[in-house]
Structures are given as structure tokens and as C-alpha cells.
CSV table of C-alpha atoms in Angstrom, one decimal:
chain,number,residue,atom,x,y,z
A,11,MET,CA,44.3,9.3,26.7
A,12,ARG,CA,45.6,9.5,23.0
A,13,PRO,CA,44.9,5.6,21.8
A,14,VAL,CA,49.3,4.2,21.3
A,15,LYS,CA,49.6,4.0,17.3
A,16,TYR,CA,51.0,1.0,15.6
A,17,PHE,CA,51.7,0.9,12.4
A,18,CYS,CA,52.3,-2.7,10.0
A,19,ALA,CA,52.9,-3.5,6.8
A,20,ARG,CA,49.3,-4.3,6.2
A,21,ARG,CA,46.5,-1.5,5.1
A,22,GLY,CA,43.9,-1.6,7.7
A,23,THR,CA,45.6,-3.3,10.2
A,24,ALA,CA,47.4,0.2,11.6
A,25,ARG,CA,43.9,1.3,12.6
A,26,ALA,CA,42.3,-1.7,13.6
A,27,ALA,CA,44.9,-1.5,16.4
A,28,GLU,CA,44.7,2.3,17.4
A,29,VAL,CA,41.1,1.5,17.9
A,30,SER,CA,41.7,-2.0,20.5
A,31,ALA,CA,43.9,0.6,22.2
A,32,ALA,CA,41.3,2.9,22.5
A,33,GLU,CA,38.8,0.5,24.1
A,34,THR,CA,41.7,-0.9,26.4
A,35,ASP,CA,41.6,2.1,27.6
A,36,ALA,CA,37.9,2.4,28.3
A,37,PRO,CA,36.4,3.6,31.6
A,38,TYR,CA,34.2,0.4,33.2
A,39,ALA,CA,30.8,0.1,33.0
A,40,ARG,CA,30.3,-0.2,36.1
A,41,VAL,CA,31.6,-1.8,40.1
A,42,LYS,CA,31.0,-5.2,38.9
A,43,ASP,CA,33.7,-5.1,35.5
A,44,LEU,CA,36.4,-3.9,37.9
A,45,PRO,CA,38.8,-6.5,38.1
A,46,GLU,CA,40.2,-7.5,41.5
A,47,LYS,CA,42.6,-9.7,43.0
A,48,LEU,CA,45.2,-10.9,45.6
A,49,GLY,CA,48.4,-9.7,45.8
A,50,ALA,CA,51.6,-12.4,46.0
A,51,ASP,CA,51.4,-11.2,49.5
A,52,GLY,CA,48.3,-13.4,50.3
A,53,THR,CA,46.6,-10.4,52.1
A,54,THR,CA,46.6,-7.0,49.9
A,55,ILE,CA,43.3,-7.1,47.7
A,56,THR,CA,43.5,-5.0,44.5
A,57,VAL,CA,40.9,-3.8,42.5
A,58,GLY,CA,40.5,-1.7,39.4
A,59,ASP,CA,42.9,-1.9,36.8
A,60,PRO,CA,46.6,-2.6,37.9
A,61,GLY,CA,48.5,-0.6,35.7
A,62,VAL,CA,47.2,2.9,35.8
A,63,ALA,CA,50.4,5.5,37.7
A,64,LEU,CA,47.5,6.5,40.6
A,65,THR,CA,47.5,3.7,43.6
A,66,VAL,CA,45.7,4.6,47.0
A,67,HIS,CA,46.1,2.0,49.7
A,68,LEU,CA,43.5,2.1,52.1
A,69,TYR,CA,43.4,-0.1,55.7
A,70,GLU,CA,40.9,-0.9,57.3
A,71,ASP,CA,38.2,-2.2,59.9
A,72,PRO,CA,34.7,-3.2,58.3
A,73,GLN,CA,34.1,-2.9,62.1
A,74,CYS,CA,35.6,0.6,62.5
A,75,PRO,CA,34.4,3.6,63.8
A,76,TYR,CA,30.8,3.4,62.0
A,77,ARG,CA,30.3,7.7,62.2
A,78,LYS,CA,34.1,8.1,61.1
A,79,CYS,CA,34.2,5.1,58.4
A,80,LYS,CA,30.8,6.3,57.2
A,81,GLU,CA,31.6,9.9,56.6
A,82,SER,CA,34.7,8.0,55.0
A,83,GLU,CA,33.3,4.8,52.2
A,84,VAL,CA,29.3,6.3,51.8
A,85,PHE,CA,29.8,10.3,52.4
A,86,GLY,CA,33.1,11.0,51.5
A,87,GLY,CA,36.2,10.3,49.6
A,88,GLY,CA,35.0,6.9,49.2
A,89,PRO,CA,32.3,7.4,46.1
A,90,GLU,CA,35.4,10.0,44.2
A,91,LEU,CA,37.3,7.1,44.8
A,92,ARG,CA,35.4,4.8,43.5
A,93,ALA,CA,34.7,6.7,40.1
A,94,ALA,CA,37.5,7.5,40.0
A,95,THR,CA,38.9,3.7,39.9
A,96,ILE,CA,35.7,3.1,37.2
A,97,ARG,CA,37.3,5.9,34.9
A,98,ARG,CA,40.8,4.2,34.9
A,99,GLU,CA,42.7,6.8,36.5
A,100,ALA,CA,43.4,5.3,39.7
A,101,ASN,CA,43.0,1.5,41.1
A,102,THR,CA,42.3,0.6,45.2
A,103,GLU,CA,44.3,-1.8,47.6
A,104,TYR,CA,42.8,-3.1,50.7
A,105,THR,CA,44.6,-4.2,53.9
A,106,LEU,CA,41.7,-4.9,56.1
A,107,ALA,CA,41.9,-5.1,59.6
A,108,SER,CA,40.2,-7.0,62.9
A,109,LEU,CA,41.5,-5.0,65.5
A,110,LEU,CA,38.5,-4.3,67.0
A,111,ASP,CA,37.6,-7.6,67.8
A,112,ASP,CA,40.1,-6.9,70.4
A,113,ARG,CA,39.9,-3.5,71.7
A,114,ALA,CA,35.8,-4.1,71.9
A,115,GLY,CA,35.0,-8.1,72.3
A,116,GLY,CA,33.4,-10.4,70.1
A,117,SER,CA,34.4,-11.5,65.9
A,118,GLY,CA,32.4,-9.5,63.6
A,119,SER,CA,35.9,-7.9,62.5
A,120,LYS,CA,36.9,-10.9,61.7
A,121,LYS,CA,33.9,-12.4,60.5
A,122,ALA,CA,33.1,-9.6,58.3
A,123,VAL,CA,36.9,-9.8,56.9
A,124,ASN,CA,36.3,-13.7,56.4
A,125,ALA,CA,33.6,-12.9,54.5
A,126,LEU,CA,34.7,-10.0,51.7
A,127,ARG,CA,38.2,-12.3,51.4
A,128,ALA,CA,35.8,-14.9,49.7
A,129,ALA,CA,33.9,-12.0,47.8
A,130,LEU,CA,37.2,-11.8,46.3
A,131,GLY,CA,36.7,-15.4,45.5
A,132,GLU,CA,33.5,-15.0,43.5
A,133,ASP,CA,34.5,-12.2,42.0
A,134,ARG,CA,32.0,-9.8,43.7
A,135,PHE,CA,34.2,-8.3,46.2
A,136,ALA,CA,33.9,-4.3,45.1
A,137,GLU,CA,30.4,-4.5,45.0
A,138,TYR,CA,30.3,-6.7,48.5
A,139,HIS,CA,32.0,-4.2,50.6
A,140,GLU,CA,30.4,-1.7,48.8
A,141,ALA,CA,27.1,-3.1,50.0
A,142,LEU,CA,29.1,-3.8,53.5
A,143,TYR,CA,29.9,0.0,55.0
A,144,THR,CA,26.5,1.1,53.2
A,145,HIS,CA,24.9,-0.8,55.7
A,146,GLN,CA,27.5,-1.1,58.6
A,147,PRO,CA,25.6,-1.5,61.9
A,148,GLU,CA,26.0,0.2,65.0
A,149,GLU,CA,29.4,-0.3,66.8
A,150,SER,CA,28.4,-3.3,68.6
A,151,ALA,CA,30.5,-6.3,70.1
A,152,ASP,CA,29.3,-8.7,67.3
A,153,GLY,CA,27.3,-5.9,64.9
A,154,TYR,CA,28.7,-8.7,62.1
A,155,THR,CA,26.7,-11.8,62.0
A,156,ASP,CA,26.7,-14.9,59.8
A,157,ALA,CA,22.8,-14.2,59.3
A,158,LEU,CA,23.5,-10.0,58.8
A,159,LEU,CA,26.6,-10.8,56.4
A,160,LEU,CA,24.2,-13.0,54.6
A,161,GLU,CA,21.5,-11.1,54.0
A,162,LEU,CA,23.7,-7.7,53.2
A,163,ALA,CA,25.6,-10.4,49.8
A,164,SER,CA,21.8,-11.0,49.0
A,165,GLN,CA,22.0,-8.1,47.3
A,166,VAL,CA,24.7,-8.3,45.2
A,167,GLU,CA,24.0,-10.4,42.6
A,168,GLY,CA,25.8,-13.9,41.9
A,169,LEU,CA,27.5,-13.9,45.2
A,170,ARG,CA,25.6,-16.2,47.4
A,171,GLY,CA,25.7,-19.8,46.5
A,172,PRO,CA,26.7,-22.8,48.6
A,173,LYS,CA,30.5,-21.8,48.5
A,174,PHE,CA,30.1,-18.5,49.6
A,175,ASP,CA,27.5,-19.6,52.3
A,176,THR,CA,30.1,-22.2,53.7
A,177,ALA,CA,32.5,-20.0,53.3
A,178,VAL,CA,31.3,-18.0,55.4
A,179,LYS,CA,29.7,-20.1,57.8
A,180,THR,CA,32.4,-21.4,58.5
A,181,THR,CA,35.5,-19.2,58.8
A,182,LYS,CA,37.3,-20.9,55.6
A,183,TYR,CA,39.2,-17.5,55.7
A,184,GLN,CA,40.8,-17.7,58.9
A,185,ALA,CA,44.3,-18.0,58.3
A,186,CYS,CA,43.7,-15.1,55.4
A,187,VAL,CA,42.2,-12.8,58.5
A,188,THR,CA,44.9,-13.1,61.4
A,189,ALA,CA,47.2,-12.4,58.1
A,190,SER,CA,45.9,-9.8,57.0
A,191,GLN,CA,46.1,-7.3,60.5
A,192,LYS,CA,49.5,-8.8,61.1
A,193,ALA,CA,50.1,-6.8,57.4
A,194,TYR,CA,47.7,-4.0,58.6
A,195,GLU,CA,50.1,-4.0,61.8
A,196,ARG,CA,53.2,-3.6,60.0
A,197,ALA,CA,51.7,-0.7,58.3
A,198,GLY,CA,52.5,1.4,60.6
A,199,ASP,CA,50.0,3.8,63.2
A,200,GLU,CA,46.6,1.6,64.2
A,201,GLU,CA,44.9,5.1,63.0
A,202,ASN,CA,41.5,3.2,60.8
A,203,PRO,CA,40.6,3.9,58.4
A,204,LYS,CA,43.9,5.5,56.8
A,205,ALA,CA,45.1,5.5,53.4
A,206,ARG,CA,47.9,6.2,51.3
A,207,ALA,CA,49.1,6.6,47.8
A,208,ARG,CA,52.0,5.9,45.6
A,209,PRO,CA,53.0,7.7,43.9
A,210,LEU,CA,52.5,10.6,46.6
A,211,LEU,CA,50.0,13.1,45.9
């Protein structure tokens, strides 16, 4: 992208501003450097540069059918979207569902969504999300247990600690889990996972 140029009275200032603008457009070095935040609605999690033109909004249950999510997040479009986010070509929004708990029984989806929200509080959502889908358990009533969620969190540098561990064990973000599921339902059809882009591709 061509750097933005600023013309100032002081000699040399324009060049410094030009370099600064170019650096602002530089790709992120790695996943852990991606900015992430919770939206004003309390449910949408945004990863990447919020100023880019393309936004891909993902709606997903962490316990979605094993093969379908594995193909999407690990072997399919997931890595490409992640790479585009790192290159500042897109940003990614997430609405996390827990509908499979109601269908299969158990609380694995709710536990995983709660843990992901806790990871956001530590600025480690993107890395932890990647870890959960890379090591997604086979479909079962309680695929994601507290023990597994904490074990996977140990793979993310700087995530484990009393604050995060307690949030996982006590389901600290239950209200967010419930609100996120309602937001998923308001989005329409029950296809899982699903993606929508703005502007439309």
C-alpha cells in the first residue's frame, strides 16, 4: 500500500511522517501480535486491524461437528483468513455459540466459549482459539472439560495464571456465553460454522 504523505513546514518532518504511515500498514509479525477486543454489543469479538475494508464474521460453536470444523478452521479457509488478518487485508469477527450442548447434552460448548472469553481478557483469544480448534476433541457430550481447556491453555504463552484458571473453573463469563448464543440465534439459520463478509465478496 502506498504510504500517506504529509507536508509540513519543518524540513524532514514529511519524510518521518511518511515512514510512520508506511509502518502502520505493515503486517503483524505473528498471531500473538493481532489486536483483539470485545465489541460494544458484549458478544462480538474482533481480531485484527479494525480499519481495514474487509471484515469476515464467523459464527461457530467450538464443539461443532468435528470433521466439519476441523476442515474449516485447520485445513480449509481458516489458515488463509488468519494469514489475511496478519497481512492487514481483513479482520475477523467472532460470534460464539453453544447450541450443541442443548442437542447433545453436557456443557462442553459453554465451557469452551467461557474459556475463550477469559482468554480475550488476557489478550490471547486468537492464539487460544487456534489451539482449541487444532486439538478439538471428538464429538461427545462433554468434549471440552475444564481439565482439557486448561491443558490447551498451557500451550499459549502467558495465558495460564490464577485469573484465567479461576475464570475457567467457575464459568465466570456465563452471562457472556448466554448473550453470545442469543446473538448467534438472531443471526439467522443454524448452519454451523458459517461466515459472512462485509462488503460482500
